[in-house]
Amino acid sequence: MGFGDLKSSSGLKVLNDFLTDRSFIEGLPGVRKPLGQYGPAGVADTTSGSPAASKDEDDDDIDLFGSDEEEDPEAVKLKEQRLAEYAAKKAKKPTLIAKSSILLDVKPWDDETDMAKLEECVRSIQMDGLVWGQSKLVPVGYGIKKLQISCVVEDDKVGTDILEEKITAFEDYVQSMDVAAFNKI
Amino acid sequence: MAKEKVHVNVVVIGHVDSGKSTTTGHLVYKCGGIDPRKLEKFEKAAAQLGKGSFKFAWVLDKLKAERERGITIDISLLKFNTQKYSMTIIDAPGHRDFIKNMITGTSQADVALLVVSAAKGEFEAGVSRSGQTREHALLAYTLGVKQIIVCVNKMDLTEPPYSQKRYEEVVRGVGGFLRKIGYDTNAVPFVPISGWTGENMISVTQKMPWYQGWKIRRREGPSSGKTLLEVLDSIQPPVRTINKPLRLPLQDVYKIGGVGTVPVGKIETGVLKPGMTLVFSPAKLTAEVKSIEMHHQGLQTALPGHNVGFNIKNVSVKNLRRGDVAGNAQQDPPSDVRSFEAQVIVLNHPGKIKAGYSPVLDCHTAHVTCRFTELKEKLDRRTGKKLEDQPQTLVSGDAATVKLVPVKPMCVESFFTYPPLGRFAARDLKQTVAVGVIKSVEKDQGSKTQKAPVSK
């Protein structure tokens, strides 16, 4: 998709809407692409380091995986055709929200920490894209128990860093947090 | 009771449309990984609703819905058994924090299962630059997951269905990029499957008569078979690290009334026994182990993989913390490092990394800021061959040998001697900017281990 004329307010609105839930225009970690067709006309493409960067230099600079294949034009054409068909098919499908299931170990300070209260603290954390699931107490040793609690997160909204920060903020109850399992849903 | 099976962790990687969740679900479903009572309930409901041949998909959907609500803990751990192994499957999410968890997490993958779709356009999209397949495969290789299995999935959706030509095209493509990453493709089994209909997963399909089976050559000897399940049984079991000196990174330290100080952590290598004298680094303390417990039961010998608590004499809880590493005082005791050399891959840095860059390193349970004091060599990721001496800067996608200096005392080891203590994620701006493996460490010789100050 393009964003239309970025000098007009309608074009800017399209871009703005696009960026409400994205932090950048194109690319996954480490795999940035030049703006190319996505960029507005008349704006220099600065994503590839130097404006005049040739395709090869692009690869050296940005492509995480290098490409030393010598592809013949026929194969390239076929590949592009398939990719285009895929993109068209994909556009029709409703986009699924990527979610993960995370199992957390939350550890108290000692065998006398009130585990019910600790769990209450953890469950009191509310965030957009976070759902708390089942939990249980798991014996560690010497009378210490840890809270094992599952949660479902939307990948784009909730990370393990923020969970750790919020959980360990209950410092009267929580000594540390570890991720015991992390799966795609 | 049957002899306990060897445990293997499998991480399933692949593009979002590769069908990896269906494939994972199918395996777990067919190999008895789902609670039988729950399965029976779902199957009965499916039959009543007339789902018949779609039963499997319907049950999977129900299970997914349960997982989504986080109802049962046990479903979040996908487990099943093969003839030889007890397996835990990690269905790799696209979540940006997953990579860090893969490095420092509690369940390190022993094997990677790469699922690629053979369906028209999907293969091309999956291995394109923006697909996550390459990144995950590269990380798996870099982090020491040297065994990889490739499932060429959705064979029922090729044009025409079960096309040998398409299969071979996909195998060539995947083989090419795996070789580029560094895998020896002679040792990589390729299996054409359908995770949806089950072809070649548990039993051999009749629909691909052209398929001769998979064959691999590796150092431990050749192996061959037809189905995915047979591939899983041919995995080389993880190397037991029981004969190495003890390394036990601490997760937590407790003070228990009537008992005293109890550190808790997972044994990565070696054994722990009562009576052993331990050295803690970087705490620079020694202490004797009085007793060990796991799940509230006393242990006389604790082995790698065991998550244990142990009681030590004469050390105050204040003098130990998460990130300290315990080892046997008599056998290569751990020590903090003045500096270390690592091979890093820059994954996701918005600008240029120069000497002096200081991200936070997550290595085992430690979390310490380290300075890139010297960019020594830029490397070819695949061959490890030097491309440039003393590069001025590094950008996303670069591999390099760098020298790092922790700003606070820290205990790490070379990946070669103690793998779990020799890999790290470098974090900055809430992202994993780089991953690395430690090539060598310069131990801090000046620091003499002291007797613990008596606290009570």
XYZ file of C-alpha atoms in Angstrom:
641
model
C 0.000 0.000 0.000
C 1.032 3.595 -0.499
C 0.081 6.628 1.494
C -0.928 8.916 -1.325
C 0.236 12.493 -1.448
C 1.909 13.328 1.832
C 1.687 17.013 1.081
C -2.096 16.830 1.337
C -3.932 16.356 4.598
C -5.774 13.276 3.341
C -2.460 11.594 2.525
C -1.078 12.482 5.925
C -4.158 11.048 7.577
C -3.612 7.722 5.813
C -0.010 7.704 7.037
C -1.050 8.720 10.506
C -3.658 5.979 10.719
C -1.105 3.504 9.467
C 1.300 4.549 12.192
C -1.164 4.449 15.060
C -0.364 0.813 15.693
C 3.030 0.556 14.026
C 6.295 2.100 15.033
C 7.825 2.121 11.590
C 6.753 1.892 7.994
C 8.223 -1.300 6.702
C 10.275 -4.122 7.998
C 10.828 -6.703 10.644
C 13.758 -6.638 13.057
C 16.922 -6.022 11.141
C 15.331 -6.421 7.764
C 14.558 -2.874 6.794
C 13.750 -2.248 3.198
C 14.270 0.928 1.262
C 11.123 2.972 1.020
C 10.852 2.369 -2.717
C 7.242 2.281 -3.849
C 6.021 2.870 -0.301
C 7.500 6.319 -0.089
C 5.985 9.510 -1.361
C 7.219 10.877 -4.640
C 9.890 13.520 -4.438
C 11.295 12.398 -1.101
C 14.801 11.021 -1.090
C 15.068 7.453 0.154
C 17.348 7.618 3.159
C 16.808 4.143 4.528
C 19.622 2.612 2.551
C 22.410 4.780 3.907
C 23.312 6.754 0.860
C 20.688 7.947 -1.578
C 22.574 6.574 -4.517
C 23.158 3.167 -2.986
C 23.120 0.438 -5.571
C 21.248 -2.799 -4.952
C 24.426 -4.608 -4.004
C 25.371 -2.077 -1.394
C 21.887 -2.389 0.000
C 22.439 -6.046 0.528
C 25.699 -5.462 2.307
C 24.238 -2.847 4.529
C 20.866 -4.111 5.460
C 20.108 -7.672 4.501
C 20.654 -9.864 7.499
C 21.238 -12.929 5.442
C 23.174 -11.901 2.387
C 22.391 -12.986 -1.094
C 25.015 -14.411 -3.366
C 22.648 -16.369 -5.524
C 22.742 -15.674 -9.186
C 19.081 -15.678 -10.045
C 17.974 -15.848 -13.636
C 15.367 -13.302 -14.707
C 12.771 -16.005 -15.445
C 12.942 -17.384 -11.907
C 12.807 -13.914 -10.433
C 9.725 -13.128 -12.485
C 8.021 -16.335 -11.395
C 8.876 -15.680 -7.757
C 7.535 -12.163 -7.923
C 4.343 -13.341 -9.541
C 3.812 -15.882 -6.773
C 4.549 -13.312 -4.106
C 2.031 -10.939 -5.667
C -0.646 -13.649 -5.710
C 0.185 -14.477 -2.113
C -0.107 -10.833 -1.095
C -3.468 -10.561 -2.846
C -4.770 -13.691 -1.112
C -3.383 -12.519 2.209
C -5.047 -9.118 1.886
C -8.459 -10.796 1.737
C -7.922 -12.810 4.903
C -8.788 -11.090 8.158
C -5.575 -10.375 10.018
C -5.169 -12.492 13.103
C -3.843 -10.820 16.201
C -0.602 -12.588 17.113
C -0.716 -13.847 20.681
C 1.581 -15.801 22.939
C 0.993 -17.936 25.966
C 3.532 -17.243 28.687
C 4.014 -19.215 31.875
C 5.639 -17.194 34.649
C 7.376 -18.263 37.837
C 6.964 -15.598 40.524
C 9.185 -16.109 43.537
C 8.603 -14.797 47.081
C 11.200 -13.711 49.650
C 10.838 -16.602 52.062
C 8.579 -19.367 53.319
C 6.483 -16.855 55.236
C 5.521 -14.617 52.320
C 1.730 -14.472 51.990
C 1.328 -16.263 48.657
C -2.375 -15.432 48.375
C -1.529 -11.769 48.688
C 1.335 -12.173 46.220
C -1.040 -13.708 43.686
C -3.550 -10.948 44.295
C -0.846 -8.378 43.516
C 0.115 -10.133 40.295
C -3.493 -10.425 39.146
C -4.097 -6.777 39.930
C -1.833 -5.862 37.007
C -4.066 -4.856 34.149
C -2.876 -3.981 30.692
C -4.408 -3.768 27.280
C -3.672 -7.104 25.598
C -3.040 -9.057 28.805
C -5.246 -11.844 30.184
C -4.288 -13.750 33.332
C -4.976 -17.466 33.309
C -4.763 -20.346 35.723
C -2.155 -20.538 38.446
C -0.790 -22.940 40.991
C 1.723 -23.011 43.799
C 4.753 -25.182 43.105
C 6.955 -26.428 45.956
C 10.599 -25.366 45.635
C 12.137 -26.695 48.832
C 12.548 -25.811 52.524
C 8.892 -24.751 52.697
C 9.292 -22.212 49.904
C 6.637 -22.198 47.219
C 6.610 -20.268 43.964
C 3.576 -19.002 42.097
C 3.295 -20.411 38.602
C 0.808 -18.378 36.608
C -0.110 -18.427 32.951
C -1.081 -15.443 30.881
C -1.997 -14.703 27.312
C -0.527 -11.594 25.704
C -0.963 -9.824 22.418
C 2.524 -9.825 20.926
C 2.466 -6.188 19.894
C 1.153 -4.889 23.191
C 2.697 -6.789 26.079
C 6.298 -7.908 26.549
C 8.103 -9.876 29.234
C 10.152 -6.819 30.242
C 7.104 -4.801 31.203
C 5.574 -7.794 33.018
C 8.775 -8.274 34.988
C 8.935 -4.592 35.820
C 5.362 -4.498 37.066
C 5.511 -7.775 38.976
C 8.806 -7.088 40.724
C 7.477 -3.650 41.667
C 5.534 -5.476 44.408
C 8.820 -5.693 46.233
C 7.327 -6.569 49.596
C 6.199 -9.881 48.164
C 8.202 -10.605 45.032
C 11.882 -11.462 44.862
C 12.080 -12.288 41.163
C 10.239 -13.475 38.079
C 11.283 -15.999 35.453
C 9.667 -17.133 32.226
C 8.999 -20.881 32.463
C 7.424 -21.322 29.032
C 6.752 -19.097 26.042
C 4.629 -20.336 23.133
C 2.723 -19.086 20.153
C -1.037 -19.434 20.412
C 7.225 -48.487 35.656
C 8.991 -48.003 32.349
C 12.478 -46.559 32.318
C 12.397 -42.792 32.206
C 12.883 -41.514 28.654
C 15.558 -39.004 27.730
C 14.123 -35.517 27.573
C 14.484 -33.426 24.399
C 13.358 -29.826 23.787
C 12.259 -29.077 20.236
C 11.700 -25.519 19.039
C 9.358 -25.242 16.056
C 10.185 -22.341 13.761
C 8.633 -21.117 10.562
C 6.735 -18.337 8.864
C 3.333 -17.316 10.157
C 1.578 -19.165 7.311
C 3.752 -22.266 7.343
C 1.161 -24.258 9.263
C 3.547 -24.886 12.130
C 0.884 -24.668 14.814
C -1.273 -27.209 13.004
C 1.750 -29.460 12.585
C 2.712 -29.073 16.236
C -0.869 -29.695 17.287
C -1.107 -32.780 15.135
C 2.010 -34.274 16.666
C 0.915 -33.587 20.206
C -2.584 -34.881 19.433
C -1.426 -38.104 17.805
C 1.353 -38.813 20.276
C -0.732 -38.682 23.405
C 0.202 -35.199 24.556
C -3.363 -34.163 25.308
C -5.157 -35.091 28.483
C -7.177 -38.209 27.487
C -10.276 -37.149 29.396
C -10.321 -33.771 27.718
C -9.692 -35.360 24.333
C -12.552 -37.794 24.842
C -14.880 -34.970 25.742
C -13.939 -32.993 22.656
C -14.095 -35.984 20.351
C -17.538 -36.871 21.590
C -18.711 -33.313 21.038
C -17.160 -33.323 17.573
C -18.950 -36.542 16.674
C -22.272 -35.176 17.901
C -21.805 -32.060 15.819
C -21.092 -34.241 12.812
C -17.566 -32.918 12.394
C -16.403 -36.339 11.196
C -13.351 -35.849 9.057
C -12.753 -32.354 10.418
C -12.574 -33.711 13.921
C -8.887 -33.060 14.308
C -9.114 -29.440 13.211
C -12.123 -28.871 15.413
C -10.404 -30.315 18.474
C -7.316 -28.216 17.789
C -9.476 -25.123 17.577
C -11.095 -25.924 20.905
C -7.707 -26.407 22.495
C -6.500 -23.150 21.017
C -9.522 -21.396 22.442
C -8.706 -22.868 25.854
C -5.100 -21.756 25.587
C -6.225 -18.317 24.583
C -8.158 -17.987 27.800
C -5.196 -19.392 29.713
C -7.454 -21.929 31.357
C -5.069 -24.789 31.907
C -1.407 -24.523 32.728
C -0.615 -27.926 31.327
C -1.626 -26.946 27.830
C 0.969 -24.194 27.836
C 3.589 -26.927 28.024
C 3.264 -29.033 24.900
C 4.582 -32.477 25.706
C 4.474 -35.868 24.054
C 6.415 -39.097 23.779
C 8.150 -40.832 20.901
C 9.581 -44.347 21.118
C 12.842 -43.056 22.559
C 12.235 -39.596 23.897
C 10.014 -37.512 26.073
C 9.615 -34.272 24.130
C 8.640 -30.739 24.964
C 7.677 -28.665 21.955
C 8.144 -24.914 21.906
C 6.007 -23.340 19.203
C 8.130 -20.231 18.578
C 6.016 -17.068 18.704
C 6.820 -14.030 16.623
C 6.992 -12.009 19.861
C 10.029 -9.723 19.989
C 10.953 -10.901 23.502
C 11.079 -14.540 22.480
C 14.683 -14.358 21.255
C 15.940 -13.249 24.638
C 13.975 -16.064 26.221
C 15.503 -18.558 23.803
C 18.947 -17.519 25.045
C 18.472 -17.100 28.776
C 15.289 -19.133 29.234
C 14.914 -22.254 31.282
C 14.247 -24.600 28.378
C 17.063 -24.468 25.872
C 16.212 -26.050 22.536
C 18.128 -29.183 21.584
C 16.657 -29.437 18.102
C 14.963 -27.023 15.711
C 12.048 -28.150 13.554
C 11.675 -25.825 10.593
C 8.256 -25.867 8.945
C 7.977 -24.355 5.463
C 4.858 -24.236 3.346
C 4.981 -25.701 -0.150
C 1.713 -23.977 -1.061
C 1.903 -21.552 -3.943
C 3.364 -18.207 -2.922
C 3.631 -19.172 0.738
C 7.076 -20.682 0.444
C 8.322 -17.621 -1.405
C 6.864 -15.307 1.243
C 8.166 -17.430 4.111
C 11.778 -17.299 3.050
C 11.669 -13.736 1.761
C 13.765 -11.122 3.497
C 10.903 -10.042 5.705
C 9.974 -13.573 6.764
C 11.085 -14.717 10.190
C 12.191 -18.130 8.992
C 15.728 -17.062 8.154
C 16.183 -15.058 11.314
C 15.031 -17.900 13.553
C 17.162 -20.461 11.703
C 20.207 -18.208 11.924
C 19.657 -17.679 15.641
C 19.203 -21.377 16.247
C 22.499 -22.069 14.509
C 24.362 -19.254 16.246
C 23.102 -20.364 19.641
C 24.363 -23.865 19.149
C 21.248 -25.719 17.987
C 23.146 -27.754 15.417
C 20.386 -30.283 14.659
C 17.646 -29.064 12.380
C 14.756 -30.909 10.728
C 12.834 -29.522 7.757
C 9.146 -30.274 7.192
C 7.925 -29.295 3.752
C 4.320 -28.721 4.780
C 0.986 -28.304 3.002
C 1.862 -30.843 0.326
C -1.904 -31.270 -0.107
C -2.081 -27.672 -1.342
C 0.575 -27.695 -4.036
C -0.445 -27.433 -7.705
C -1.156 -30.195 -8.526
C -1.501 -31.702 -5.032
C 1.478 -33.707 -3.762
C 3.708 -32.354 -6.517
C 7.200 -33.812 -6.569
C 8.422 -30.892 -8.654
C 7.254 -28.352 -6.104
C 8.744 -30.390 -3.248
C 12.112 -30.455 -4.946
C 11.943 -26.746 -5.631
C 11.273 -26.021 -1.967
C 14.017 -28.399 -0.809
C 16.511 -26.645 -3.088
C 15.491 -23.239 -1.759
C 15.583 -24.161 1.917
C 18.759 -26.199 1.509
C 20.410 -23.168 -0.044
C 19.706 -20.822 2.820
C 20.472 -23.409 5.492
C 23.874 -23.948 3.897
C 24.422 -20.195 3.882
C 23.676 -20.065 7.576
C 26.191 -22.823 8.203
C 24.211 -26.070 8.432
C 25.554 -29.188 6.726
C 22.527 -30.140 4.652
C 23.705 -33.756 4.326
C 22.779 -34.062 7.980
C 19.397 -32.330 7.630
C 16.342 -34.559 7.076
C 13.651 -33.189 4.735
C 10.134 -34.655 4.996
C 7.157 -33.763 2.757
C 4.115 -33.649 5.028
C 0.690 -32.262 5.534
C 0.136 -31.156 9.089
C -3.539 -30.834 8.232
C -4.244 -34.260 6.758
C -1.357 -35.980 8.509
C 0.576 -37.313 5.495
C 3.985 -38.682 6.513
C 3.697 -37.441 10.056
C 3.033 -40.580 12.034
C 2.540 -43.099 9.234
C 3.710 -43.289 5.633
C 1.408 -41.763 3.038
C 0.319 -43.470 -0.165
C -0.175 -40.123 -1.862
C 3.486 -39.410 -2.616
C 4.795 -42.603 -4.205
C 7.760 -40.638 -5.559
C 9.003 -39.952 -2.024
C 11.839 -42.325 -1.182
C 12.184 -41.285 2.435
C 14.718 -39.119 4.224
C 18.374 -40.014 4.532
C 21.054 -38.246 6.484
C 24.784 -38.595 6.958
C 26.333 -37.280 10.105
C 29.325 -37.912 12.289
C 27.431 -40.325 14.527
C 26.500 -42.466 11.519
C 23.821 -42.497 8.826
C 20.124 -42.662 9.496
C 17.030 -42.982 7.327
C 13.292 -43.391 7.462
C 10.098 -42.004 6.046
C 7.961 -40.190 8.595
C 8.450 -37.172 10.780
C 8.009 -39.296 13.889
C 10.921 -41.472 12.729
C 13.014 -38.327 12.295
C 12.261 -37.300 15.866
C 13.369 -40.704 17.081
C 16.629 -40.387 15.154
C 17.641 -37.206 16.992
C 21.008 -37.301 18.719
C 20.236 -37.023 22.428
C 21.532 -33.886 24.133
C 25.044 -34.288 25.476
C 25.003 -34.961 29.162
C 26.996 -32.342 30.951
C 27.217 -34.359 34.137
C 30.973 -34.897 33.833
C 31.803 -31.225 33.755
C 32.598 -29.128 36.814
C 29.568 -27.683 38.601
C 27.954 -24.473 37.372
C 24.767 -23.311 39.063
C 23.583 -19.750 38.351
C 21.418 -18.441 41.199
C 17.862 -17.357 40.510
C 16.920 -16.400 44.057
C 18.284 -16.389 47.588
C 15.984 -17.095 50.542
C 16.337 -16.697 54.272
C 14.415 -19.468 55.978
C 13.737 -19.418 59.707
C 15.382 -22.366 61.480
C 17.320 -23.313 58.359
C 19.347 -20.291 57.260
C 20.366 -19.165 53.801
C 18.910 -21.089 50.851
C 20.031 -20.190 47.312
C 17.930 -21.617 44.465
C 18.889 -22.210 40.834
C 19.111 -24.668 37.983
C 22.164 -26.889 37.697
C 23.575 -26.296 34.230
C 26.580 -28.620 34.407
C 28.098 -31.021 36.933
C 26.641 -32.381 40.159
C 25.842 -30.905 43.563
C 26.116 -32.928 46.764
C 25.790 -32.212 50.470
C 29.199 -31.654 52.053
C 30.626 -30.014 48.937
C 32.471 -26.717 49.376
C 31.152 -24.145 46.964
C 32.619 -20.961 45.540
C 30.251 -18.180 44.515
C 31.238 -15.671 41.854
C 31.248 -12.712 41.620
C 30.244 -12.722 45.316
C 33.728 -14.098 46.107
C 32.499 -16.345 48.895
C 32.970 -19.963 49.865
C 30.487 -22.059 51.802
C 29.678 -25.660 52.557
C 26.476 -27.308 51.332
C 24.514 -28.685 54.277
C 21.535 -30.139 52.408
C 19.712 -30.034 49.073
C 15.987 -30.060 48.339
C 13.928 -30.257 45.165
C 10.107 -29.987 45.265
C 10.378 -30.188 49.081
C 12.233 -33.510 48.965
C 15.759 -34.065 50.158
C 18.361 -34.998 47.529
C 21.750 -36.678 47.948
C 22.872 -35.877 44.400
C 21.473 -33.140 42.166
C 22.070 -33.370 38.414
C 22.062 -31.039 35.391
C 18.563 -29.771 34.691
C 17.483 -30.061 38.315
C 16.034 -26.924 39.831
C 17.246 -27.110 43.417
C 17.410 -25.219 46.658
C 20.351 -25.832 48.968
C 21.239 -24.778 52.458
C 24.673 -23.270 53.084
C 26.559 -22.541 56.272
C 27.678 -19.173 57.534
C 26.658 -16.956 54.623
C 24.222 -14.128 55.061
C 21.440 -13.796 52.527
C 22.670 -10.229 51.933
C 25.959 -11.436 50.461
C 24.480 -13.439 47.615
C 22.176 -12.436 44.800
C 20.600 -13.486 41.536
C 23.283 -13.712 38.855
C 25.934 -15.195 41.155
C 27.270 -18.541 39.948
C 28.043 -21.439 42.298
C 30.763 -23.998 41.509
C 32.807 -26.656 43.260
C 35.819 -25.145 45.069
C 37.858 -28.263 44.203
C 37.107 -28.383 40.493
C 37.561 -25.331 38.247
C 35.735 -22.925 40.559
C 33.919 -20.038 38.850
C 35.496 -16.621 38.843
C 34.434 -13.196 37.673
C 35.875 -11.908 34.446
C 37.826 -8.750 33.713
C 36.830 -8.947 30.064
C 35.697 -11.443 27.465
C 35.739 -11.889 23.727
C 32.532 -12.770 21.951
C 31.219 -13.354 18.496
C 28.105 -11.240 18.128
C 25.438 -10.834 15.487
C 23.780 -7.442 15.406
C 20.068 -8.074 14.934
C 18.229 -4.923 15.405
C 20.096 -1.716 16.005
C 18.642 1.435 14.489
C 22.020 3.067 13.900
C 25.680 2.203 14.037
C 27.462 0.464 16.887
C 30.873 1.886 17.738
C 33.475 1.057 20.360
C 32.147 2.291 23.705
C 28.581 1.061 23.115
C 27.217 -0.237 26.438
C 24.017 -2.297 26.318
C 22.754 -4.549 29.127
C 23.756 -8.179 28.705
C 21.430 -10.976 29.771
C 23.585 -14.039 30.329
C 22.284 -16.977 32.422
C 20.540 -15.214 35.329
C 22.897 -12.222 35.314
C 21.877 -8.826 34.015
C 24.896 -6.512 33.723
C 25.832 -3.548 31.548
C 28.875 -4.329 29.417
C 30.959 -2.029 27.268
C 32.030 -2.957 23.737
C 35.610 -1.794 24.284
C 37.007 -3.029 20.993
C 35.518 -4.047 17.658
C 38.182 -6.540 16.656
C 37.072 -8.194 13.420
C 34.091 -8.146 11.141
C 33.234 -11.683 10.053
C 31.438 -13.593 7.378
C 28.498 -15.051 9.331
C 28.610 -18.384 7.646
C 32.273 -19.221 7.379
C 33.455 -17.128 10.310
C 36.129 -15.826 7.944
C 37.530 -12.387 8.640
C 36.223 -9.631 6.375
C 37.766 -6.603 8.029
C 40.156 -5.752 10.874
C 39.134 -3.212 13.509
C 35.891 -2.079 11.839
C 34.820 1.433 12.810
C 31.143 0.547 13.098
C 28.720 -2.375 13.048
C 25.169 -2.294 11.707
C 22.229 -4.700 11.737
C 23.170 -7.925 10.047
C 26.891 -7.714 10.823
C 28.768 -10.447 12.611
C 31.895 -9.509 14.504
C 34.361 -10.467 17.180
C 34.294 -7.880 19.936
C 35.883 -7.381 23.336
C 33.481 -6.657 26.177
C 34.124 -5.345 29.666
C 31.419 -5.648 32.349
C 30.899 -2.454 34.338
C 30.130 -4.493 37.475
C 31.660 -7.832 38.528
C 30.167 -10.676 36.512
C 30.788 -14.387 36.016
C 30.527 -15.762 32.483
C 32.287 -18.632 30.723
C 33.293 -19.521 27.199
C 30.530 -21.188 25.203
C 32.878 -24.058 24.459
C 33.420 -25.015 28.101
C 30.023 -24.159 29.635
C 27.486 -23.437 26.841
C 24.615 -22.143 29.027
C 26.968 -19.582 30.603
C 28.511 -18.595 27.306
C 25.608 -17.164 25.327
C 23.930 -13.827 25.818
C 21.412 -11.328 24.515
C 22.406 -7.648 24.403
C 19.435 -5.445 25.219
C 18.957 -1.776 24.531
C 15.831 0.329 24.024
C 13.739 -2.666 25.183
C 14.900 -4.711 22.247
C 17.369 -7.493 21.661
C 19.948 -5.563 19.648
C 22.452 -8.394 19.391
C 23.077 -11.985 20.392
C 26.455 -13.498 21.051
C 28.505 -16.460 22.095
C 31.598 -16.066 24.242
C 34.841 -17.258 22.678
C 37.206 -16.644 25.594
C 37.273 -15.033 29.014
C 39.974 -13.164 30.894
C 39.442 -14.192 34.486
C 40.031 -11.678 37.203
C 43.128 -13.188 38.826
C 43.538 -10.348 41.292
C 40.358 -11.238 43.124
C 41.000 -13.669 45.904
C 38.061 -15.654 47.136
C 37.318 -14.778 50.698
C 35.754 -16.624 53.517
C 32.236 -15.492 54.100
C 31.781 -12.915 56.807
C 29.971 -14.681 59.610
C 26.545 -13.207 59.963
C 24.952 -14.840 62.923
